[in-house]
CSV table of C-alpha atoms in Angstrom, one decimal:
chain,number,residue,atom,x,y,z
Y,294,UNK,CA,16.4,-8.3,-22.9
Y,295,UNK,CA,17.2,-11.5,-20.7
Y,296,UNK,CA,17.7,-9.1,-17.8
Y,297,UNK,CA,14.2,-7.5,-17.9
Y,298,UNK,CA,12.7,-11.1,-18.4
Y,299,UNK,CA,14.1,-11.9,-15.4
Y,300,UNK,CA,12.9,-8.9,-13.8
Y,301,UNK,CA,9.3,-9.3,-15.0
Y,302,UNK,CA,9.3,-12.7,-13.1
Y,303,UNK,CA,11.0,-10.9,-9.8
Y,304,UNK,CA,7.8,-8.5,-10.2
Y,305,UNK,CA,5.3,-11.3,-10.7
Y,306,UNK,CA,6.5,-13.1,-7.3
Y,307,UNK,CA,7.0,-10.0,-5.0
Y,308,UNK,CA,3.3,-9.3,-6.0
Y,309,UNK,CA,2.4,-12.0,-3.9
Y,310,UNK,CA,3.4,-10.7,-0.7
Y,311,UNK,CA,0.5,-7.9,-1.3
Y,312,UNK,CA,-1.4,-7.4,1.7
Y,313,UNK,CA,1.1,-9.5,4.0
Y,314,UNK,CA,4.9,-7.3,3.8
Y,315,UNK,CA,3.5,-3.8,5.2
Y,316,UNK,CA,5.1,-1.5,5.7
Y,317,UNK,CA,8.2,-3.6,4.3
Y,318,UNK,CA,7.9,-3.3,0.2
Y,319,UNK,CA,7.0,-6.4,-1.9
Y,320,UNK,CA,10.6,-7.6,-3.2
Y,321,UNK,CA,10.8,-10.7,-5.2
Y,322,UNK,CA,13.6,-12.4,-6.0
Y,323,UNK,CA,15.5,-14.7,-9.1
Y,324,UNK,CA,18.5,-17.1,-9.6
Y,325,UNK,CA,19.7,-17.8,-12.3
Y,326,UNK,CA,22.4,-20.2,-13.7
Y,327,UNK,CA,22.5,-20.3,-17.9
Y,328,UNK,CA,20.1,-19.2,-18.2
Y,329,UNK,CA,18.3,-21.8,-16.4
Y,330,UNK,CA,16.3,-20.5,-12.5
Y,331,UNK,CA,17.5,-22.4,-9.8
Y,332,UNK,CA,16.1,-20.6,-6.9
Y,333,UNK,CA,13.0,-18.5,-6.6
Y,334,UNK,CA,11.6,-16.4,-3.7
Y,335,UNK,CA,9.4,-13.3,-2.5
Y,336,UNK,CA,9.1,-11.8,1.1
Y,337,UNK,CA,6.7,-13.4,2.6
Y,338,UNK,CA,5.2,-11.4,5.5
Y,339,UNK,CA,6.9,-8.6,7.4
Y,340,UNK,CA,9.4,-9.8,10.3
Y,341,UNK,CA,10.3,-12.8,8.4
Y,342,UNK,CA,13.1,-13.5,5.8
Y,343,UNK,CA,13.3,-11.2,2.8
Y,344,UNK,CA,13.1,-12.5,-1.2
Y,345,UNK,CA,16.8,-12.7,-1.0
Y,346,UNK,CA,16.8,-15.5,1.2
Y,347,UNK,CA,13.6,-17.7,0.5
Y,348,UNK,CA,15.1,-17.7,-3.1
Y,349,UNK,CA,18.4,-19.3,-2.0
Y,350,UNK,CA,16.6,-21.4,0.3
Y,351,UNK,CA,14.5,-22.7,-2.3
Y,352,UNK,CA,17.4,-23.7,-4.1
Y,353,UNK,CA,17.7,-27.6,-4.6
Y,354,UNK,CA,20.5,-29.6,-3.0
Y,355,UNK,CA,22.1,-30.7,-6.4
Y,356,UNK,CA,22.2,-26.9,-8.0
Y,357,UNK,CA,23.3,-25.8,-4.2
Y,358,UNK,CA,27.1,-25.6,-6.0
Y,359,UNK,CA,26.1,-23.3,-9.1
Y,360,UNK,CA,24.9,-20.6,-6.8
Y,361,UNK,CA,28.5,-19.1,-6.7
Y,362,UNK,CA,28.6,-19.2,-10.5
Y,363,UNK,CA,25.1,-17.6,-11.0
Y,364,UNK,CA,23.3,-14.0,-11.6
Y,365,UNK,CA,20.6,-13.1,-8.7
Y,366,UNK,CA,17.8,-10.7,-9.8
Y,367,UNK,CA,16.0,-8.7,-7.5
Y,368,UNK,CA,13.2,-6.0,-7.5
Y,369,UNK,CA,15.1,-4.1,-4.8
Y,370,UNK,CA,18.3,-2.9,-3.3
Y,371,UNK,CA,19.5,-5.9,-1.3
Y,372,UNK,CA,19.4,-4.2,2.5
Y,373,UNK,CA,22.4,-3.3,4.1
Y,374,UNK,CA,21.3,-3.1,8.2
Y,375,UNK,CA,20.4,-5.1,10.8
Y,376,UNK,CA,16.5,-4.6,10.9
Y,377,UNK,CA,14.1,-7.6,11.9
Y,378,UNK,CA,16.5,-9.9,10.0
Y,379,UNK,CA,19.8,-9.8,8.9
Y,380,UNK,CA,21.6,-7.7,5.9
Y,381,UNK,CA,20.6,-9.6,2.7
Y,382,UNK,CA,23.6,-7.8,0.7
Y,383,UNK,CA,25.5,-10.2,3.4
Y,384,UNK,CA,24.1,-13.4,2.8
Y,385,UNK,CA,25.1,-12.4,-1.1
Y,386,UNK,CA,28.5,-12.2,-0.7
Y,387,UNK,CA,28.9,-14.9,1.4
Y,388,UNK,CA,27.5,-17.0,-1.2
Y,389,UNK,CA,29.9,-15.3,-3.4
Y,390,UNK,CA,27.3,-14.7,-5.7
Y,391,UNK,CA,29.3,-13.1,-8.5
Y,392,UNK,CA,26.7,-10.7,-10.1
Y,393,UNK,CA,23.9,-8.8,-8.9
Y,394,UNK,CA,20.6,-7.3,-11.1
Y,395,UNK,CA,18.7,-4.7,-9.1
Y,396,UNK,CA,15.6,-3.3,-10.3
Y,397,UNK,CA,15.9,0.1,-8.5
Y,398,UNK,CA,17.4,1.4,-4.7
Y,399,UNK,CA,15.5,1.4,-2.0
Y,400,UNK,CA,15.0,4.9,-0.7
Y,401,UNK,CA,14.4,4.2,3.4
Y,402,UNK,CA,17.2,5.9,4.9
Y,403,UNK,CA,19.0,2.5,6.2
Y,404,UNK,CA,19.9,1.3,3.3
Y,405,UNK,CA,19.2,4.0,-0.1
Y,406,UNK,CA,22.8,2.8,-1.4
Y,407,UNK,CA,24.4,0.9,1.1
Y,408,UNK,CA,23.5,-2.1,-0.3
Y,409,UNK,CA,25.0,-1.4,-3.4
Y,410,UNK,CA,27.8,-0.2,-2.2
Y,411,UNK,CA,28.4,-3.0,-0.1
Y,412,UNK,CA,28.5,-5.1,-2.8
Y,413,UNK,CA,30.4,-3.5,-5.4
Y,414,UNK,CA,33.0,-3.4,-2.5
Y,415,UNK,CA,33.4,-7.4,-1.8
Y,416,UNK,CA,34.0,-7.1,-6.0
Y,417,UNK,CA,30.5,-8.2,-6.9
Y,418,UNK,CA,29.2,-6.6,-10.6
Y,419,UNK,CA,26.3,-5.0,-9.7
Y,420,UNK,CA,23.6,-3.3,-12.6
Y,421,UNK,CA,21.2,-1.4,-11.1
Y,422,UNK,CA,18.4,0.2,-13.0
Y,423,UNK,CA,16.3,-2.8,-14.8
Y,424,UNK,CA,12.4,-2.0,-15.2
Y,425,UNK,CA,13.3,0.6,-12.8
Y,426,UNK,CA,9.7,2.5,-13.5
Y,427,UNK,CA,7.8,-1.1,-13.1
Y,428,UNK,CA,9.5,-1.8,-9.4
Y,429,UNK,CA,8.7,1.9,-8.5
Y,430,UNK,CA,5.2,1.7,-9.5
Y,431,UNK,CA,4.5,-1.9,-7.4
Y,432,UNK,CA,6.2,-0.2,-4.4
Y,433,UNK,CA,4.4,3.5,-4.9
Y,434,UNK,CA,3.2,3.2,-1.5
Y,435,UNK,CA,7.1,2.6,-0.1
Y,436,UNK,CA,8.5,5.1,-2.4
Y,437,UNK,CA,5.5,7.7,-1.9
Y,438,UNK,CA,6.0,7.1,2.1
Y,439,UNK,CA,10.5,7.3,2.5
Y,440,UNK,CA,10.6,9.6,-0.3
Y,441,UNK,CA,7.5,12.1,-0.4
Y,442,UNK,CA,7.7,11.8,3.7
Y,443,UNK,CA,3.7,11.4,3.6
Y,444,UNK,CA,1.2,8.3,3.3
Y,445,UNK,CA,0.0,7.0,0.2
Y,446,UNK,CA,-3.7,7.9,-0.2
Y,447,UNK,CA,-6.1,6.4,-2.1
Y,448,UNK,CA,-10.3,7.5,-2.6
Y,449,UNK,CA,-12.4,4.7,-2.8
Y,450,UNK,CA,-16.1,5.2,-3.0
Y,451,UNK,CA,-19.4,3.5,-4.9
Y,452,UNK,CA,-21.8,5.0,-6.9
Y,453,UNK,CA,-24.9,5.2,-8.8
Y,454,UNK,CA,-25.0,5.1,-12.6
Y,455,UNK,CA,-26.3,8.6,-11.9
Y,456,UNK,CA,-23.8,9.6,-9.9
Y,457,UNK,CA,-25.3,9.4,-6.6
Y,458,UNK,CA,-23.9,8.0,-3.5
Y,459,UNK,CA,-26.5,8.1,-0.5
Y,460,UNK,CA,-30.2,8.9,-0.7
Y,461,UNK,CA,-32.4,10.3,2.5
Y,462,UNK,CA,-29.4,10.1,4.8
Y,463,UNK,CA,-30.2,6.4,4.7
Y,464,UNK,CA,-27.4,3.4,4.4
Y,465,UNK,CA,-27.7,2.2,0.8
Y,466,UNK,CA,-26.2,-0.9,-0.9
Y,467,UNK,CA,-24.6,0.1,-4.1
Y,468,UNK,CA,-22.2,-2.8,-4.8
Y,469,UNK,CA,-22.1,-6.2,-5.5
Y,470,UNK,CA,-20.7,-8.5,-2.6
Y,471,UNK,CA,-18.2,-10.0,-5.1
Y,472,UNK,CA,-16.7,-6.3,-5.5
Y,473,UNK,CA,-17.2,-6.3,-1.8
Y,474,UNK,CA,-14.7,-9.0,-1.4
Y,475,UNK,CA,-12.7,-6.7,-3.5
Y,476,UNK,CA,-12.7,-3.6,-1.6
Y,477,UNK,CA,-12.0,-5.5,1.6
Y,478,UNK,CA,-8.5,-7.0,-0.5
Y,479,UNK,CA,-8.0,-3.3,-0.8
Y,480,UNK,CA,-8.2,-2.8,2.7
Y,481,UNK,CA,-5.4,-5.5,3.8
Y,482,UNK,CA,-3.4,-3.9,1.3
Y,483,UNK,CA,-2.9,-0.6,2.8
Y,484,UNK,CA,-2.2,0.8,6.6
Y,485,UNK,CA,-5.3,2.5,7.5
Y,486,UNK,CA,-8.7,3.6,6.7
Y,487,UNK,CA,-10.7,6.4,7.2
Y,488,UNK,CA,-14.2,7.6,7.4
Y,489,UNK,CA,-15.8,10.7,8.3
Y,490,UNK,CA,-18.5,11.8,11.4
Y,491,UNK,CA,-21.5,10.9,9.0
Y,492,UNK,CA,-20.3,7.6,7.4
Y,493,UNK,CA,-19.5,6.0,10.7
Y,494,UNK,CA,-23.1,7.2,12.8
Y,495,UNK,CA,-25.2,6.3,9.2
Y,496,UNK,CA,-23.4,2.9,8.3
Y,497,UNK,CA,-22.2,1.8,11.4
Y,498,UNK,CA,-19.5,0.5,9.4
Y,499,UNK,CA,-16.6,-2.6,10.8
Y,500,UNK,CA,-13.4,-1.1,8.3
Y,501,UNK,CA,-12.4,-4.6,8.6
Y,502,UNK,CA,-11.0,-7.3,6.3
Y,503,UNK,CA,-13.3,-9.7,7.3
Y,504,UNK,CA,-14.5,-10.8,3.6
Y,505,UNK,CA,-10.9,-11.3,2.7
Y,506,UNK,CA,-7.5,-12.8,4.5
Y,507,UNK,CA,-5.0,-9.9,5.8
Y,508,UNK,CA,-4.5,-7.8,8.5
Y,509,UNK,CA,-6.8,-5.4,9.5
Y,510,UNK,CA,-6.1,-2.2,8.6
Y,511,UNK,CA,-6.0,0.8,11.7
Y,512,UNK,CA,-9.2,1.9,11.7
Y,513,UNK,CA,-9.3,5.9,11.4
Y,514,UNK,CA,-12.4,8.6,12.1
Y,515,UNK,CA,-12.4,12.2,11.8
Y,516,UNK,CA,-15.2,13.2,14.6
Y,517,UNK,CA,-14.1,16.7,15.4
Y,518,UNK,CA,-16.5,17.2,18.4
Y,519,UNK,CA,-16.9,13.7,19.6
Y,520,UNK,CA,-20.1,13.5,18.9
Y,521,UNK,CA,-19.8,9.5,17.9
Y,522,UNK,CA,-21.4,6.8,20.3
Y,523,UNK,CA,-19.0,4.4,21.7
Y,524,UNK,CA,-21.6,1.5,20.8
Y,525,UNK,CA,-20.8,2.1,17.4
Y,526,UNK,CA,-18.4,-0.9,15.8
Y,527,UNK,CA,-15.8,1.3,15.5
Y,528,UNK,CA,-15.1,1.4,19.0
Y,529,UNK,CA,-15.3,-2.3,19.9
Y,530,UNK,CA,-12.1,-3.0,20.6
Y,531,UNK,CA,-10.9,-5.4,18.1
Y,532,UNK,CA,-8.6,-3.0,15.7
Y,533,UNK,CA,-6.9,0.1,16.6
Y,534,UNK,CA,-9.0,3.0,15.9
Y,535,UNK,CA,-7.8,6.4,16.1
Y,536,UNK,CA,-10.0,9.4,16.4
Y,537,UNK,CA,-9.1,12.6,15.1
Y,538,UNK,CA,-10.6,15.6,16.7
Y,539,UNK,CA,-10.5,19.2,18.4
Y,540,UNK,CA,-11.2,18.3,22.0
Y,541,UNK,CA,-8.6,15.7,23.9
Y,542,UNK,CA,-5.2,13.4,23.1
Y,543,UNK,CA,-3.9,10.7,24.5
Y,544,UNK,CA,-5.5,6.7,24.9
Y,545,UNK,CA,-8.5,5.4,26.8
Y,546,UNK,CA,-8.2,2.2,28.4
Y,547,UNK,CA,-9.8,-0.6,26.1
Y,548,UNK,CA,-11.2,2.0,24.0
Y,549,UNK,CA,-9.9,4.2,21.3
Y,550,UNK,CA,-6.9,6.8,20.8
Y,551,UNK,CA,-7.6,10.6,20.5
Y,552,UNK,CA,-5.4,12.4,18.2
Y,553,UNK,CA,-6.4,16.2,18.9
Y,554,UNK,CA,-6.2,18.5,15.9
Y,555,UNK,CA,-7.1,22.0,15.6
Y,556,UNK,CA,-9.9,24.0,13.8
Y,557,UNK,CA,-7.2,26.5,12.6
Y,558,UNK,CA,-5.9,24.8,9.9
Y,559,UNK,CA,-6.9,22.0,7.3
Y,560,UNK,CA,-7.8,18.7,8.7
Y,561,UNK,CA,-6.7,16.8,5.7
Y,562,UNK,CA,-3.1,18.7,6.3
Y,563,UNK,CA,-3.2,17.6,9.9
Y,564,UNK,CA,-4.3,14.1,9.1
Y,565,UNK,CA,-2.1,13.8,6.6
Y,566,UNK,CA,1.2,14.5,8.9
Y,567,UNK,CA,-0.4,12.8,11.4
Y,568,UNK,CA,-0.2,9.5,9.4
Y,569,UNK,CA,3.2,9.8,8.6
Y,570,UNK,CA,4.4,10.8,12.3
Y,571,UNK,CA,2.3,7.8,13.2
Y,572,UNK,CA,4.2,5.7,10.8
Y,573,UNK,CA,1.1,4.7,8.7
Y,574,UNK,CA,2.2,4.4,5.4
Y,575,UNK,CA,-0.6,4.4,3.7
Y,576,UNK,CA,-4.5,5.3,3.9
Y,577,UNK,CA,-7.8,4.1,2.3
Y,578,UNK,CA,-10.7,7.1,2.8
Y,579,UNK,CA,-14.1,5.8,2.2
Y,580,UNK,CA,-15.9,8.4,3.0
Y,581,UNK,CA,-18.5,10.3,3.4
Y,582,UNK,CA,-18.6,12.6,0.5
Y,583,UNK,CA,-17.8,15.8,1.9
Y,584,UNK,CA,-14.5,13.9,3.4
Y,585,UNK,CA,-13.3,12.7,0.2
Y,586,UNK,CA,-14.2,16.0,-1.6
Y,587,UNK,CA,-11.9,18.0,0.9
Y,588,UNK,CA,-9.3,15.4,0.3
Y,589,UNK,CA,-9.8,16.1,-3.8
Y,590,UNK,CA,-9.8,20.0,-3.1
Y,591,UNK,CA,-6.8,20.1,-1.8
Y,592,UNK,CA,-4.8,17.7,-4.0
Y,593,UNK,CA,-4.3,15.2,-1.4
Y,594,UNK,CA,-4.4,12.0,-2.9
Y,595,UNK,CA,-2.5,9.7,-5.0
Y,596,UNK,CA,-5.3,7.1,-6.6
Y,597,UNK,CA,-9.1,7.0,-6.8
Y,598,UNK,CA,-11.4,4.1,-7.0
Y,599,UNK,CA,-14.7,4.6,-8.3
Y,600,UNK,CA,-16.9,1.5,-8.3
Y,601,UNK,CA,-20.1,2.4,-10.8
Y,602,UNK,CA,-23.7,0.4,-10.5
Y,603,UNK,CA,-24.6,1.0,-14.1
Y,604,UNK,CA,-28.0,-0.3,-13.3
Y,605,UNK,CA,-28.8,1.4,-10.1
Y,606,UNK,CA,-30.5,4.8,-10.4
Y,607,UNK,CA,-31.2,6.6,-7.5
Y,608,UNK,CA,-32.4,10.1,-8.1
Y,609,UNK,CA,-32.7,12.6,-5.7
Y,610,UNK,CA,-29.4,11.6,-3.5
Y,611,UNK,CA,-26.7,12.8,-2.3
Y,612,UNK,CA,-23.9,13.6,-5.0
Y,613,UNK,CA,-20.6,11.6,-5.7
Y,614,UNK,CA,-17.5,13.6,-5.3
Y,615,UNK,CA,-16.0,15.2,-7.9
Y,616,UNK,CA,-12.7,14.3,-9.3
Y,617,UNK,CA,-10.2,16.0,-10.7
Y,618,UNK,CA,-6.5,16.2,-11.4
Y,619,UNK,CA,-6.6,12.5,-12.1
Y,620,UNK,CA,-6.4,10.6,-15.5
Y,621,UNK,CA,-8.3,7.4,-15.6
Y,622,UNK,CA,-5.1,4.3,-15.8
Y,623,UNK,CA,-7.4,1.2,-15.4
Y,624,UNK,CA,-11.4,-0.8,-15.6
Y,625,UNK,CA,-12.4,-3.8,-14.5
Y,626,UNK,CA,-16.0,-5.2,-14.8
Y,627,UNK,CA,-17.9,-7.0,-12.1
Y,628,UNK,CA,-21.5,-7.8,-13.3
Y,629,UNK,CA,-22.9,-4.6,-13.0
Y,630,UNK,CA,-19.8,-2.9,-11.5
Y,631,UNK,CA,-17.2,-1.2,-13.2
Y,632,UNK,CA,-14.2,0.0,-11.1
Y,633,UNK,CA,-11.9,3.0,-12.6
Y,634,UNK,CA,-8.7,3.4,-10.6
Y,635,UNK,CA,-7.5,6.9,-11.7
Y,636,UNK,CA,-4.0,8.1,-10.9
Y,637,UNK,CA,-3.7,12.1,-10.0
Y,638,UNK,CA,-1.5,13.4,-13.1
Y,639,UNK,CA,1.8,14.2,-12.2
Y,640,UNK,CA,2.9,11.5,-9.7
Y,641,UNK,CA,4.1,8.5,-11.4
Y,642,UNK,CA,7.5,7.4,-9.8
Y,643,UNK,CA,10.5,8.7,-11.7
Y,644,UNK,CA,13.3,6.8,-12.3
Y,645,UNK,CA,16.6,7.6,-10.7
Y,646,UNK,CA,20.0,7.4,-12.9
Y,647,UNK,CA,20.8,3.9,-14.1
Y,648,UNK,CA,24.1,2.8,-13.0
């Protein structure tokens, strides 16, 4: 029980790099001496130092000499290689930190047991395994990405309380600007975004983060005959934006890239790989409908969010997609809004073997 507490609190602070670590996972990071936590820490923002390290660092001069005497709990395999910053399973044994908790391994192919190994060799005891299922599911995107070898995607659109999501081909507010504040959170949280031909001539839409602070996520449109003006925000110049389409690849000069796909096969397939050769680990599709809907049809999605007016009533509009393969895992409430994330069945991260 005292280890899970522990790794409850590893989970609270590696929440906090959200939005800031991508496409490093969120790791967070606990000390503990007698049960008494000396050092805390969480990694920050990618390219800088990892939990392991802001939670010794954050250790007080006058506990500095019960680190070698004390348990460190983490959310994820200590790393093992020389990446951006040195091998935290290092910096552990030179502390001759005597025991190790680790929530669960990290699957990218640099480390997936190294780590571990590592330490168990310099005669560290090492548990592995605690609230393996609660660091898997902060880190879905990570695990979804290393281990599924695809991006993690999530549906996001807004409608009606009658299920409508446009009317007369017309750009239509639907919700609130505090749940816009929200979505554009959502959007520093993952790699990318992507709209379809109609959405980005009708809304003229930014994809940026600019109600919330974060890093833009790569701005992605699927125009398959280039039929999109270049005055359009989209193209402005201030995000990467990548088009996907039938006619031409390669970069334009202060302009967007041109990722050329064929109309052959699926475009959600294509995109899909894409993304993942690409290195993006993760995508947010807003839309239009028929966009999302092909991403439903084909089972190509991990997570929906469906932010509901219940006041507005449209009528004669265009309808929302329909969902399904998904169980409903979570509401919120924003004055009128209601937000159901659903999760497609059959995809929760499984647990490897404790150890």
């Amino acid at each position: 029980m005292e280890d899970e507490q522990y790794m409850q609190r590893c989970l609270q602070l590696a929440a906090l790099g959200a939005g800031h670590v991508a496409p490093n996972p969120m790791v967070g990071a606990v000390l503990v001496h007698e049960g008494r936590i000396i050092g805390e820490g969480y990694h920050r923002k990618y390219g800088q130092a990892h939990a392991e390290v802001n939670c010794i660092d954050s250790v007080r001069p006058a506990d500095e000499a019960l680190i070698s005497r004390s348990t460190m709990y983490v959310s994820l395999e200590p790393c093992a290689h020389f990446g951006k910053t040195p091998p935290c399973a290092d910096l552990l044994i030179r502390k001759n930190i005597p025991r190790v908790v680790v929530g669960c391994r990290d699957p990218f192919v640099e480390v997936n047991g190294k780590g571990i190994e590592k330490l168990r060799a310099a005669g560290i005891e090492v548990t592995v395994g605690v609230c393996e299922d609660d660091c898997r599911r902060l880190n879905r995107i990570f695990f979804t990405f290393h281990e599924q070898h695809r991006p993690y995607i999530i549906l996001k659109w807004a409608q009606s309380a009658d299920g409508r999501i446009a009317k007369d081909g017309r750009p239509l507010r639907i919700s609130s600007s505090y749940t816009d504040r929200l979505v554009h959170r959502w959007r520093s949280e993952t790699a990318s975004i992507l709209v379809g031909t109609t959405t980005a001539l009708i809304d003229d839409p930014s994809l940026t983060t600019r109600l919330w602070p974060g890093t833009h996520p790569v701005r992605l449109v699927l125009d398959g005959h280039l039929r999109l003006p270049h005055s359009l925000r989209l193209f402005d110049g201030s995000v990467r934006t990548i088009v996907f389409n039938f006619l031409r690849h390669g970069e334009e000069e202060g302009g967007p890239e041109f990722y050329q796909i064929t109309e052959d096969v699926s475009a959600v397939v294509q995109i899909v790989h894409a993304l993942y050769q690409l290195k993006l680990t993760s995508v947010l599709v807003e839309g239009g409908g028929r966009l999302l809907q092909s991403f439903i049809d084909e089972g190509a999605w991990d997570e929906a969010r469906i932010i509901t007016n219940g006041s507005l009533v449209i009528g004669e509009g265009l309808p929302a997609p329909q969902l399904k393969g998904g169980a409903l895992r979570d509401t919120a409430q924003i004055f009128d809004d209601t937000i159901g994330t659903w999760r497609r069945t059959g995809i929760e991260p499984q647990s490897t073997t404790h150890s």
